[in-house]
mmCIF file of C-alpha atoms in Angstrom:
data_model
loop_
_atom_site.group_PDB
_atom_site.id
_atom_site.type_symbol
_atom_site.label_atom_id
_atom_site.label_comp_id
_atom_site.label_asym_id
_atom_site.label_seq_id
_atom_site.Cartn_x
_atom_site.Cartn_y
_atom_site.Cartn_z
ATOM 1 C CA MET Y 1 118.952 -97.816 36.437
ATOM 2 C CA ALA Y 2 120.890 -100.887 35.348
ATOM 3 C CA PRO Y 3 124.263 -101.517 37.007
ATOM 4 C CA SER Y 4 127.434 -101.203 34.960
ATOM 5 C CA LEU Y 5 128.521 -104.223 32.999
ATOM 6 C CA THR Y 6 131.073 -106.470 34.687
ATOM 7 C CA PRO Y 7 134.395 -107.119 32.911
ATOM 8 C CA SER Y 8 133.227 -110.659 32.138
ATOM 9 C CA GLN Y 9 129.981 -109.351 30.584
ATOM 10 C CA VAL Y 10 131.953 -106.907 28.444
ATOM 11 C CA ALA Y 11 134.112 -109.798 27.265
ATOM 12 C CA VAL Y 12 131.021 -111.855 26.406
ATOM 13 C CA ILE Y 13 129.494 -108.981 24.402
ATOM 14 C CA LYS Y 14 132.700 -108.449 22.441
ATOM 15 C CA ALA Y 15 132.889 -112.182 21.748
ATOM 16 C CA THR Y 16 129.441 -112.039 20.115
ATOM 17 C CA VAL Y 17 130.495 -109.455 17.490
ATOM 18 C CA PRO Y 18 131.103 -112.136 14.802
ATOM 19 C CA VAL Y 19 127.729 -113.706 15.634
ATOM 20 C CA LEU Y 20 125.961 -110.388 15.073
ATOM 21 C CA ALA Y 21 127.835 -109.876 11.827
ATOM 22 C CA GLU Y 22 126.510 -113.224 10.587
ATOM 23 C CA HIS Y 23 123.029 -113.403 12.115
ATOM 24 C CA GLY Y 24 122.180 -109.782 12.993
ATOM 25 C CA PHE Y 25 119.688 -109.182 10.192
ATOM 26 C CA THR Y 26 117.928 -112.511 10.799
ATOM 27 C CA ILE Y 27 117.560 -111.586 14.461
ATOM 28 C CA THR Y 28 116.295 -108.054 13.901
ATOM 29 C CA LYS Y 29 113.887 -108.984 11.093
ATOM 30 C CA LYS Y 30 112.198 -111.632 13.254
ATOM 31 C CA PHE Y 31 112.351 -109.326 16.276
ATOM 32 C CA TYR Y 32 110.316 -106.612 14.558
ATOM 33 C CA ALA Y 33 107.805 -109.101 13.128
ATOM 34 C CA ASP Y 34 107.214 -110.794 16.481
ATOM 35 C CA MET Y 35 107.121 -107.593 18.529
ATOM 36 C CA LEU Y 36 104.656 -105.827 16.215
ATOM 37 C CA ALA Y 37 102.451 -108.932 16.035
ATOM 38 C CA ALA Y 38 102.318 -109.092 19.841
ATOM 39 C CA ASN Y 39 101.987 -105.310 20.267
ATOM 40 C CA PRO Y 40 99.922 -103.931 17.331
ATOM 41 C CA SER Y 41 99.787 -100.457 18.884
ATOM 42 C CA LEU Y 42 103.522 -100.103 18.228
ATOM 43 C CA LYS Y 43 102.781 -100.007 14.483
ATOM 44 C CA ASN Y 44 101.883 -96.373 15.151
ATOM 45 C CA TYR Y 45 105.544 -95.705 15.984
ATOM 46 C CA PHE Y 46 107.381 -97.639 13.298
ATOM 47 C CA ASN Y 47 107.772 -96.650 9.650
ATOM 48 C CA ASN Y 48 105.775 -99.157 7.583
ATOM 49 C CA THR Y 49 107.963 -98.535 4.537
ATOM 50 C CA HIS Y 50 111.182 -99.285 6.402
ATOM 51 C CA GLN Y 51 109.643 -102.444 7.832
ATOM 52 C CA ALA Y 52 108.477 -103.701 4.451
ATOM 53 C CA THR Y 53 111.756 -102.952 2.682
ATOM 54 C CA GLY Y 54 113.891 -104.393 5.493
ATOM 55 C CA HIS Y 55 115.605 -101.049 5.973
ATOM 56 C CA GLN Y 56 114.654 -100.787 9.642
ATOM 57 C CA PRO Y 57 115.837 -104.319 10.587
ATOM 58 C CA GLN Y 58 119.063 -103.735 8.663
ATOM 59 C CA ALA Y 59 119.663 -100.447 10.457
ATOM 60 C CA LEU Y 60 119.069 -102.088 13.849
ATOM 61 C CA ALA Y 61 121.396 -104.966 12.948
ATOM 62 C CA HIS Y 62 124.134 -102.476 12.110
ATOM 63 C CA ALA Y 63 123.445 -100.576 15.343
ATOM 64 C CA LEU Y 64 123.695 -103.734 17.471
ATOM 65 C CA HIS Y 65 126.932 -104.694 15.755
ATOM 66 C CA ALA Y 66 128.368 -101.213 16.348
ATOM 67 C CA TYR Y 67 127.249 -101.307 19.992
ATOM 68 C CA ALA Y 68 128.854 -104.679 20.641
ATOM 69 C CA SER Y 69 132.048 -103.602 18.868
ATOM 70 C CA ASN Y 70 132.294 -100.471 21.040
ATOM 71 C CA ILE Y 71 130.912 -101.845 24.300
ATOM 72 C CA ASP Y 72 134.022 -100.718 26.187
ATOM 73 C CA ALA Y 73 134.271 -97.387 24.331
ATOM 74 C CA LEU Y 74 130.711 -96.055 24.124
ATOM 75 C CA GLY Y 75 131.970 -92.536 23.530
ATOM 76 C CA ASN Y 76 132.542 -93.616 19.929
ATOM 77 C CA LEU Y 77 128.769 -93.938 19.558
ATOM 78 C CA SER Y 78 127.782 -90.613 21.105
ATOM 79 C CA GLU Y 79 126.858 -88.970 17.786
ATOM 80 C CA ALA Y 80 124.773 -91.956 16.678
ATOM 81 C CA VAL Y 81 122.994 -92.128 20.033
ATOM 82 C CA GLU Y 82 122.239 -88.402 19.947
ATOM 83 C CA LEU Y 83 120.735 -88.712 16.477
ATOM 84 C CA ILE Y 84 118.518 -91.638 17.540
ATOM 85 C CA CYS Y 85 117.380 -89.896 20.728
ATOM 86 C CA HIS Y 86 116.238 -86.836 18.797
ATOM 87 C CA LYS Y 87 114.270 -89.035 16.407
ATOM 88 C CA HIS Y 88 112.730 -90.960 19.317
ATOM 89 C CA ALA Y 89 111.741 -87.683 20.968
ATOM 90 C CA SER Y 90 110.086 -86.495 17.755
ATOM 91 C CA LEU Y 91 107.997 -89.679 17.789
ATOM 92 C CA TYR Y 92 107.219 -89.446 21.522
ATOM 93 C CA ILE Y 93 108.753 -92.805 22.349
ATOM 94 C CA LYS Y 94 107.967 -93.593 26.018
ATOM 95 C CA ALA Y 95 110.367 -94.978 28.615
ATOM 96 C CA ASP Y 96 108.176 -98.025 29.293
ATOM 97 C CA GLN Y 97 108.391 -99.048 25.641
ATOM 98 C CA TYR Y 98 112.064 -99.869 26.145
ATOM 99 C CA ALA Y 99 111.016 -102.794 28.348
ATOM 100 C CA VAL Y 100 108.847 -104.202 25.548
ATOM 101 C CA VAL Y 101 111.672 -103.842 23.025
ATOM 102 C CA GLY Y 102 114.224 -105.417 25.374
ATOM 103 C CA LYS Y 103 111.981 -108.408 26.143
ATOM 104 C CA HIS Y 104 111.366 -109.224 22.479
ATOM 105 C CA LEU Y 105 114.967 -108.603 21.414
ATOM 106 C CA LEU Y 106 116.352 -111.057 23.968
ATOM 107 C CA GLU Y 107 113.658 -113.620 23.187
ATOM 108 C CA THR Y 108 114.452 -113.373 19.488
ATOM 109 C CA MET Y 109 118.189 -113.752 20.061
ATOM 110 C CA LYS Y 110 117.490 -116.955 21.991
ATOM 111 C CA THR Y 111 115.124 -118.275 19.303
ATOM 112 C CA VAL Y 112 117.427 -117.560 16.363
ATOM 113 C CA LEU Y 113 120.702 -118.636 17.976
ATOM 114 C CA GLY Y 114 119.267 -121.597 19.878
ATOM 115 C CA ASP Y 115 121.634 -123.467 22.186
ATOM 116 C CA ALA Y 116 124.497 -121.199 21.084
ATOM 117 C CA CYS Y 117 122.788 -118.402 23.045
ATOM 118 C CA THR Y 118 123.739 -119.532 26.547
ATOM 119 C CA ASP Y 119 122.373 -118.070 29.772
ATOM 120 C CA GLU Y 120 125.691 -116.244 30.165
ATOM 121 C CA ILE Y 121 125.302 -114.583 26.758
ATOM 122 C CA LEU Y 122 121.648 -113.755 27.384
ATOM 123 C CA ASP Y 123 122.433 -112.217 30.791
ATOM 124 C CA ALA Y 124 125.278 -110.165 29.323
ATOM 125 C CA TRP Y 125 123.082 -108.857 26.499
ATOM 126 C CA GLY Y 126 120.288 -108.085 28.956
ATOM 127 C CA ALA Y 127 122.693 -105.973 31.002
ATOM 128 C CA ALA Y 128 124.110 -104.354 27.849
ATOM 129 C CA TYR Y 129 120.655 -103.540 26.521
ATOM 130 C CA TRP Y 130 119.620 -101.778 29.711
ATOM 131 C CA GLN Y 131 122.911 -99.914 29.917
ATOM 132 C CA LEU Y 132 122.147 -98.369 26.538
ATOM 133 C CA ALA Y 133 118.407 -98.028 27.218
ATOM 134 C CA ASP Y 134 118.981 -96.128 30.470
ATOM 135 C CA LEU Y 135 121.359 -93.767 28.707
ATOM 136 C CA MET Y 136 118.812 -93.082 25.951
ATOM 137 C CA ILE Y 137 115.854 -92.770 28.322
ATOM 138 C CA ALA Y 138 117.754 -90.145 30.322
ATOM 139 C CA ARG Y 139 118.720 -88.202 27.212
ATOM 140 C CA GLU Y 140 115.188 -88.347 25.813
ATOM 141 C CA LYS Y 141 113.756 -87.178 29.141
ATOM 142 C CA HIS Y 142 116.035 -84.148 28.907
ATOM 143 C CA LEU Y 143 114.765 -83.463 25.380
ATOM 144 C CA TYR Y 144 111.141 -83.795 26.522
ATOM 145 C CA ASP Y 145 111.808 -81.495 29.481
ATOM 146 C CA SER Y 146 113.332 -78.910 27.127
ATOM 147 C CA ALA Y 147 110.120 -79.000 25.079
ATOM 148 C CA ALA Y 148 108.208 -77.711 28.131
ATOM 149 C CA GLN Y 149 104.449 -77.726 27.514
ATOM 150 C CA TRP Y 150 104.725 -79.428 24.099
ATOM 151 C CA ASP Y 151 105.105 -82.996 25.379
ATOM 152 C CA ASP Y 152 102.857 -84.839 22.915
ATOM 153 C CA TRP Y 153 101.430 -84.529 19.396
ATOM 154 C CA ARG Y 154 99.682 -81.213 18.784
ATOM 155 C CA ASP Y 155 97.070 -80.362 16.176
ATOM 156 C CA PHE Y 156 98.233 -77.964 13.481
ATOM 157 C CA LYS Y 157 96.159 -76.523 10.668
ATOM 158 C CA ILE Y 158 97.478 -76.159 7.122
ATOM 159 C CA VAL Y 159 96.945 -72.431 6.549
ATOM 160 C CA ARG Y 160 98.823 -72.173 3.265
ATOM 161 C CA LYS Y 161 99.999 -74.599 0.589
ATOM 162 C CA GLU Y 162 102.458 -73.227 -1.955
ATOM 163 C CA LYS Y 163 104.165 -74.976 -4.852
ATOM 164 C CA GLU Y 164 107.890 -74.174 -4.837
ATOM 165 C CA ALA Y 165 108.991 -76.397 -7.745
ATOM 166 C CA GLU Y 166 107.678 -79.177 -9.951
ATOM 167 C CA GLU Y 167 108.014 -81.730 -7.138
ATOM 168 C CA ILE Y 168 108.212 -79.587 -3.979
ATOM 169 C CA THR Y 169 105.350 -77.929 -2.104
ATOM 170 C CA SER Y 170 105.536 -75.896 1.095
ATOM 171 C CA PHE Y 171 102.991 -76.385 3.869
ATOM 172 C CA TYR Y 172 102.512 -73.560 6.358
ATOM 173 C CA LEU Y 173 101.347 -75.001 9.677
ATOM 174 C CA GLU Y 174 99.788 -73.047 12.544
ATOM 175 C CA PRO Y 175 98.727 -74.461 15.936
ATOM 176 C CA VAL Y 176 95.007 -75.078 16.324
ATOM 177 C CA GLU Y 177 95.117 -74.143 19.997
ATOM 178 C CA GLU Y 178 94.489 -70.427 20.234
ATOM 179 C CA GLY Y 179 97.255 -68.489 21.939
ATOM 180 C CA PHE Y 180 99.775 -71.330 21.782
ATOM 181 C CA LYS Y 181 103.231 -69.818 21.281
ATOM 182 C CA LEU Y 182 105.655 -71.663 19.038
ATOM 183 C CA PRO Y 183 109.126 -72.369 20.438
ATOM 184 C CA VAL Y 184 112.262 -70.907 18.889
ATOM 185 C CA PHE Y 185 113.769 -73.964 17.214
ATOM 186 C CA LYS Y 186 117.327 -74.234 15.928
ATOM 187 C CA PRO Y 187 117.699 -73.640 12.168
ATOM 188 C CA GLY Y 188 118.201 -77.010 10.496
ATOM 189 C CA GLN Y 189 115.932 -79.011 12.804
ATOM 190 C CA TYR Y 190 112.839 -80.964 11.807
ATOM 191 C CA VAL Y 191 109.365 -81.838 13.022
ATOM 192 C CA SER Y 192 107.510 -85.117 12.709
ATOM 193 C CA VAL Y 193 104.142 -84.982 10.984
ATOM 194 C CA ASN Y 194 101.732 -87.730 12.065
ATOM 195 C CA ILE Y 195 98.957 -88.779 9.685
ATOM 196 C CA PHE Y 196 96.293 -91.464 10.077
ATOM 197 C CA VAL Y 197 96.550 -93.845 7.117
ATOM 198 C CA ASP Y 198 93.310 -95.822 6.905
ATOM 199 C CA GLU Y 199 94.522 -98.171 4.158
ATOM 200 C CA LEU Y 200 97.338 -99.629 6.298
ATOM 201 C CA PHE Y 201 96.599 -102.359 8.907
ATOM 202 C CA ASP Y 202 92.928 -101.280 9.019
ATOM 203 C CA GLY Y 203 94.153 -97.864 10.046
ATOM 204 C CA VAL Y 204 97.410 -96.780 11.628
ATOM 205 C CA TRP Y 205 99.205 -93.548 12.484
ATOM 206 C CA GLN Y 206 102.376 -92.997 10.472
ATOM 207 C CA ALA Y 207 104.896 -90.247 11.175
ATOM 208 C CA ARG Y 208 107.628 -88.827 8.991
ATOM 209 C CA GLN Y 209 110.301 -86.234 9.729
ATOM 210 C CA TYR Y 210 110.357 -83.084 7.580
ATOM 211 C CA SER Y 211 112.940 -80.340 7.912
ATOM 212 C CA LEU Y 212 111.675 -76.909 8.837
ATOM 213 C CA SER Y 213 112.354 -74.694 5.840
ATOM 214 C CA ASP Y 214 112.050 -71.206 7.284
ATOM 215 C CA ALA Y 215 113.672 -69.251 10.082
ATOM 216 C CA PRO Y 216 112.327 -69.595 13.635
ATOM 217 C CA GLY Y 217 110.278 -66.882 15.263
ATOM 218 C CA LYS Y 218 107.301 -66.973 12.893
ATOM 219 C CA LYS Y 219 103.664 -67.633 13.786
ATOM 220 C CA TYR Y 220 103.846 -70.743 11.607
ATOM 221 C CA LEU Y 221 106.092 -73.727 11.005
ATOM 222 C CA ARG Y 222 106.925 -74.366 7.359
ATOM 223 C CA ILE Y 223 107.851 -77.718 5.837
ATOM 224 C CA SER Y 224 108.669 -78.112 2.139
ATOM 225 C CA VAL Y 225 107.931 -81.623 0.945
ATOM 226 C CA LYS Y 226 109.011 -83.473 -2.196
ATOM 227 C CA LYS Y 227 106.325 -85.501 -3.981
ATOM 228 C CA GLU Y 228 107.856 -88.738 -5.186
ATOM 229 C CA PRO Y 229 106.612 -89.963 -8.588
ATOM 230 C CA GLY Y 230 104.961 -93.313 -9.215
ATOM 231 C CA VAL Y 231 102.824 -93.439 -6.068
ATOM 232 C CA GLU Y 232 99.111 -94.237 -6.188
ATOM 233 C CA ILE Y 233 97.340 -93.533 -2.898
ATOM 234 C CA GLY Y 234 95.554 -96.710 -1.783
ATOM 235 C CA ASP Y 235 97.387 -99.012 -4.203
ATOM 236 C CA PRO Y 236 98.943 -101.864 -2.175
ATOM 237 C CA LYS Y 237 102.030 -101.724 -4.389
ATOM 238 C CA SER Y 238 102.578 -98.092 -3.392
ATOM 239 C CA MET Y 239 102.049 -98.454 0.345
ATOM 240 C CA THR Y 240 105.680 -99.348 1.005
ATOM 241 C CA HIS Y 241 107.053 -96.575 -1.220
ATOM 242 C CA PRO Y 242 109.311 -94.129 0.693
ATOM 243 C CA GLY Y 243 107.239 -91.217 -0.597
ATOM 244 C CA TYR Y 244 103.826 -92.576 0.370
ATOM 245 C CA LEU Y 245 103.102 -90.079 3.160
ATOM 246 C CA SER Y 246 104.580 -87.233 1.149
ATOM 247 C CA ASN Y 247 102.106 -88.058 -1.607
ATOM 248 C CA ILE Y 248 99.257 -88.045 0.914
ATOM 249 C CA LEU Y 249 100.305 -84.544 1.948
ATOM 250 C CA HIS Y 250 100.444 -83.365 -1.661
ATOM 251 C CA GLU Y 251 97.287 -85.056 -2.916
ATOM 252 C CA LYS Y 252 94.932 -85.343 0.051
ATOM 253 C CA LYS Y 253 95.805 -82.570 2.487
ATOM 254 C CA GLU Y 254 94.503 -79.102 1.695
ATOM 255 C CA VAL Y 255 94.334 -75.696 3.362
ATOM 256 C CA GLY Y 256 92.146 -76.025 6.449
ATOM 257 C CA ASP Y 257 93.055 -79.659 7.116
ATOM 258 C CA VAL Y 258 94.600 -80.615 10.454
ATOM 259 C CA VAL Y 259 97.675 -82.785 10.986
ATOM 260 C CA LYS Y 260 99.488 -83.772 14.159
ATOM 261 C CA VAL Y 261 102.948 -82.262 14.625
ATOM 262 C CA SER Y 262 105.791 -82.866 17.069
ATOM 263 C CA HIS Y 263 107.986 -80.352 18.820
ATOM 264 C CA PRO Y 264 111.036 -79.487 16.671
ATOM 265 C CA PHE Y 265 114.020 -81.769 17.267
ATOM 266 C CA GLY Y 266 117.186 -82.825 15.459
ATOM 267 C CA ASP Y 267 120.924 -82.795 16.057
ATOM 268 C CA PHE Y 268 121.729 -81.123 12.711
ATOM 269 C CA PHE Y 269 121.456 -77.378 13.179
ATOM 270 C CA PHE Y 270 123.293 -74.095 12.938
ATOM 271 C CA GLU Y 271 124.342 -72.514 16.221
ATOM 272 C CA ASP Y 272 125.829 -69.019 16.359
ATOM 273 C CA LYS Y 273 128.667 -69.709 18.783
ATOM 274 C CA ASP Y 274 130.649 -66.721 20.005
ATOM 275 C CA GLU Y 275 133.977 -68.109 18.804
ATOM 276 C CA LEU Y 276 132.528 -68.527 15.298
ATOM 277 C CA LYS Y 277 130.522 -65.304 15.239
ATOM 278 C CA TYR Y 278 132.127 -64.026 12.057
ATOM 279 C CA ALA Y 279 133.196 -67.301 10.459
ATOM 280 C CA PRO Y 280 132.124 -67.886 6.856
ATOM 281 C CA VAL Y 281 129.323 -70.390 6.221
ATOM 282 C CA VAL Y 282 129.010 -72.578 3.122
ATOM 283 C CA LEU Y 283 125.635 -74.231 2.579
ATOM 284 C CA ILE Y 284 125.695 -77.105 0.063
ATOM 285 C CA ALA Y 285 122.493 -78.947 -0.898
ATOM 286 C CA ALA Y 286 121.202 -81.341 -3.522
ATOM 287 C CA GLY Y 287 117.538 -81.510 -4.493
ATOM 288 C CA VAL Y 288 115.105 -81.280 -1.585
ATOM 289 C CA GLY Y 289 118.090 -81.281 0.784
ATOM 290 C CA LEU Y 290 117.899 -77.504 0.520
ATOM 291 C CA THR Y 291 114.972 -77.334 2.973
ATOM 292 C CA CYS Y 292 116.927 -77.384 6.237
ATOM 293 C CA LEU Y 293 119.644 -75.164 4.753
ATOM 294 C CA THR Y 294 117.020 -72.627 3.665
ATOM 295 C CA SER Y 295 116.070 -72.389 7.334
ATOM 296 C CA VAL Y 296 119.727 -71.732 8.205
ATOM 297 C CA LEU Y 297 120.109 -69.131 5.444
ATOM 298 C CA ASN Y 298 116.899 -67.306 6.376
ATOM 299 C CA ALA Y 299 117.830 -67.294 10.062
ATOM 300 C CA LEU Y 300 121.256 -65.831 9.329
ATOM 301 C CA VAL Y 301 119.829 -63.087 7.117
ATOM 302 C CA GLU Y 302 117.023 -62.216 9.531
ATOM 303 C CA GLY Y 303 119.566 -62.121 12.342
ATOM 304 C CA GLY Y 304 121.448 -59.396 10.476
ATOM 305 C CA THR Y 305 124.674 -61.334 10.056
ATOM 306 C CA ASN Y 306 127.590 -59.861 8.135
ATOM 307 C CA ARG Y 307 129.478 -63.133 7.910
ATOM 308 C CA PRO Y 308 130.308 -64.331 4.374
ATOM 309 C CA ILE Y 309 127.840 -66.950 3.118
ATOM 310 C CA THR Y 310 127.936 -69.103 0.000
ATOM 311 C CA TRP Y 311 124.796 -70.940 -1.090
ATOM 312 C CA ILE Y 312 125.353 -73.902 -3.431
ATOM 313 C CA HIS Y 313 122.468 -75.944 -4.801
ATOM 314 C CA VAL Y 314 122.301 -78.853 -7.227
ATOM 315 C CA ALA Y 315 119.088 -79.715 -9.097
ATOM 316 C CA ARG Y 316 118.181 -81.472 -12.322
ATOM 317 C CA ASN Y 317 116.860 -78.304 -13.960
ATOM 318 C CA SER Y 318 114.954 -75.073 -13.385
ATOM 319 C CA LYS Y 319 111.614 -76.853 -12.916
ATOM 320 C CA THR Y 320 112.888 -79.002 -10.053
ATOM 321 C CA ARG Y 321 114.831 -76.244 -8.282
ATOM 322 C CA ALA Y 322 112.977 -74.716 -5.343
ATOM 323 C CA PHE Y 323 113.483 -71.290 -3.735
ATOM 324 C CA LYS Y 324 115.789 -69.897 -6.455
ATOM 325 C CA LYS Y 325 113.907 -66.604 -6.699
ATOM 326 C CA HIS Y 326 114.115 -66.309 -2.914
ATOM 327 C CA THR Y 327 117.846 -67.037 -2.648
ATOM 328 C CA ASP Y 328 118.606 -64.741 -5.596
ATOM 329 C CA GLU Y 329 116.757 -61.916 -3.862
ATOM 330 C CA LEU Y 330 118.688 -62.518 -0.648
ATOM 331 C CA ALA Y 331 121.969 -62.386 -2.558
ATOM 332 C CA ALA Y 332 120.918 -59.211 -4.395
ATOM 333 C CA ASN Y 333 120.069 -57.484 -1.104
ATOM 334 C CA ASN Y 334 123.002 -58.783 0.954
ATOM 335 C CA LYS Y 335 126.534 -58.301 -0.358
ATOM 336 C CA ASN Y 336 127.868 -61.006 1.984
ATOM 337 C CA ILE Y 337 125.853 -63.738 0.196
ATOM 338 C CA HIS Y 338 127.068 -65.518 -2.947
ATOM 339 C CA THR Y 339 125.086 -68.170 -4.822
ATOM 340 C CA ALA Y 340 126.108 -70.986 -7.166
ATOM 341 C CA TYR Y 341 123.659 -73.261 -8.978
ATOM 342 C CA PHE Y 342 124.471 -76.578 -10.649
ATOM 343 C CA SER Y 343 122.018 -78.245 -13.066
ATOM 344 C CA SER Y 344 122.692 -81.890 -13.865
ATOM 345 C CA HIS Y 345 120.195 -81.999 -16.757
ATOM 346 C CA PRO Y 346 119.239 -78.440 -17.768
ATOM 347 C CA LEU Y 347 116.188 -77.991 -19.967
ATOM 348 C CA ASP Y 348 116.591 -76.778 -23.536
ATOM 349 C CA THR Y 349 114.933 -73.548 -22.399
ATOM 350 C CA ASP Y 350 117.241 -73.092 -19.392
ATOM 351 C CA GLU Y 351 119.847 -70.358 -19.781
ATOM 352 C CA GLN Y 352 123.292 -70.591 -18.247
ATOM 353 C CA GLY Y 353 123.955 -67.541 -16.108
ATOM 354 C CA GLN Y 354 120.261 -67.125 -15.420
ATOM 355 C CA ASP Y 355 118.761 -70.511 -14.542
ATOM 356 C CA TYR Y 356 122.050 -72.118 -13.529
ATOM 357 C CA ASP Y 357 125.762 -71.384 -13.325
ATOM 358 C CA PHE Y 358 127.343 -74.770 -13.977
ATOM 359 C CA GLU Y 359 126.120 -77.750 -15.998
ATOM 360 C CA GLY Y 360 126.508 -81.188 -14.460
ATOM 361 C CA ARG Y 361 126.611 -82.589 -10.967
ATOM 362 C CA LEU Y 362 128.285 -80.748 -8.119
ATOM 363 C CA ASP Y 363 131.922 -80.060 -8.895
ATOM 364 C CA LEU Y 364 133.521 -77.739 -6.365
ATOM 365 C CA ASP Y 365 136.630 -77.522 -8.564
ATOM 366 C CA LYS Y 366 134.587 -75.362 -10.946
ATOM 367 C CA MET Y 367 134.049 -72.745 -8.276
ATOM 368 C CA LYS Y 368 136.315 -69.943 -7.235
ATOM 369 C CA LYS Y 369 138.204 -71.076 -4.166
ATOM 370 C CA GLU Y 370 137.576 -67.720 -2.482
ATOM 371 C CA ASP Y 371 133.836 -68.486 -2.613
ATOM 372 C CA LEU Y 372 134.512 -71.637 -0.573
ATOM 373 C CA PHE Y 373 136.582 -69.686 1.994
ATOM 374 C CA LEU Y 374 139.202 -72.436 2.102
ATOM 375 C CA ASP Y 375 141.846 -70.074 3.485
ATOM 376 C CA ASN Y 376 139.824 -69.571 6.691
ATOM 377 C CA ASP Y 377 140.205 -72.421 9.189
ATOM 378 C CA LYS Y 378 136.992 -71.322 10.950
ATOM 379 C CA THR Y 379 134.712 -71.776 7.916
ATOM 380 C CA VAL Y 380 131.867 -74.227 8.554
ATOM 381 C CA TYR Y 381 130.242 -76.337 5.847
ATOM 382 C CA PHE Y 382 126.685 -77.690 6.016
ATOM 383 C CA VAL Y 383 125.833 -80.439 3.541
ATOM 384 C CA CYS Y 384 122.447 -82.031 2.905
ATOM 385 C CA GLY Y 385 121.353 -84.417 0.181
ATOM 386 C CA PRO Y 386 121.448 -88.120 -0.716
ATOM 387 C CA PRO Y 387 124.087 -90.172 1.178
ATOM 388 C CA GLU Y 388 126.419 -90.575 -1.806
ATOM 389 C CA PHE Y 389 126.269 -86.821 -2.430
ATOM 390 C CA MET Y 390 127.172 -86.050 1.178
ATOM 391 C CA VAL Y 391 130.051 -88.532 1.204
ATOM 392 C CA ALA Y 392 131.501 -87.236 -2.065
ATOM 393 C CA THR Y 393 131.197 -83.615 -0.944
ATOM 394 C CA ALA Y 394 132.815 -84.277 2.437
ATOM 395 C CA LYS Y 395 135.690 -86.129 0.749
ATOM 396 C CA LYS Y 396 136.243 -83.268 -1.668
ATOM 397 C CA LEU Y 397 136.313 -80.732 1.182
ATOM 398 C CA GLN Y 398 138.800 -82.909 3.064
ATOM 399 C CA SER Y 399 140.977 -83.005 -0.056
ATOM 400 C CA TYR Y 400 141.054 -79.196 0.136
ATOM 401 C CA GLY Y 401 142.330 -79.424 3.714
ATOM 402 C CA VAL Y 402 139.016 -78.859 5.509
ATOM 403 C CA ALA Y 403 139.024 -80.619 8.890
ATOM 404 C CA ALA Y 404 136.286 -83.254 9.123
ATOM 405 C CA GLU Y 405 134.700 -81.671 12.198
ATOM 406 C CA ARG Y 406 133.956 -78.484 10.231
ATOM 407 C CA THR Y 407 131.662 -80.354 7.826
ATOM 408 C CA LYS Y 408 128.162 -81.067 9.135
ATOM 409 C CA MET Y 409 125.933 -83.545 7.310
ATOM 410 C CA GLU Y 410 122.184 -84.098 7.623
ATOM 411 C CA LEU Y 411 120.616 -87.553 7.676
ATOM 412 C CA PHE Y 412 117.937 -88.722 5.231
ATOM 413 C CA GLY Y 413 116.044 -91.789 6.442
ATOM 414 C CA THR Y 414 117.169 -94.470 8.892
ATOM 415 C CA GLY Y 415 120.644 -95.748 9.620
ATOM 416 C CA GLY Y 416 122.856 -92.772 10.321
ATOM 417 C CA VAL Y 417 125.005 -90.356 8.367
ATOM 418 C CA PRO Y 418 127.366 -92.324 6.140
ATOM 419 C CA LYS Y 419 131.017 -92.376 7.109
ATOM 420 C CA VAL Y 420 133.546 -90.615 4.920
#
């Protein structure tokens, strides 16, 4: 384990904050290119799309800047570190890979900054890197230990494939190993699905995280995946599209096929704490963001809860809205559940009051305030959707007097939950 940074090293790191603001992306872009060229096997761990679009280097540049800015107050980064550690665990990142990353990062800093990167700066950043790496390695070891016997990719068979909406299909996954018992995950968590893509780099494994969309305790794991339009499997122009692997699942993977799956992880989940046992829950989703919240809703219902629940979903229209029949049935059979549906672009055949309740994007002002449980300071709000949707929703809840810590937001992609 690396020793703590000295006061002089902390001062050096803080002094480099402006340098990272100016040159961070240049450093991280070259870092990834050089590291992956020297270590081709690492391409199996990194998202090709995020590399090609520059999203991954940009996210790392922001992370380095945030780390340097908070080097003497690392508690400010605890949520971000937790999120990253869960994602690393879902990809089975190994402790020894941190040494490879550290070596190339420091070498790239020296190359890009040249003489401005003195031995003092390089030593300070080496110490800072290992301070953070040791923290993350320890946390990830704890996550691996909690996964018990599921410490690497496992083969799962697609036993059922069911279309939920025009763009969303559910995949029911069961372990190939006979007698293997699935763990009880936390509602809201995800798994990584690892698929061999033969048209990339002469063949490479690529993993993506998909929220589990059903309650725990089943003999299967269910993911519900959105198929992005405009993707042609095998077309070089499509290979960097964010929905490339999702399209492979939709178009190439059928019942009986086997995919590799990680243990469930994720720091966004519902936990039935004793002090909040009867607190109302408001679940707010846009588009395919409903997947993780469907897991929460199903778990609450199957657990026999009597707490008040409001389900709010935004979709373009009835064809793109998944699980409506299911959530309507839950509401019809459970008096504690209320639903509200927004359609931004309803079809001519859609009927208000049947296919949707409100026309337009999410507008909580249109809802009855009692359905948002604003008078209860224990109410918790779970929000999942595109970043701008989450930010706008969190701001609106804050304007109603909801404390920020009572609003939980799920992350899509790389880079962290946006700040409100």
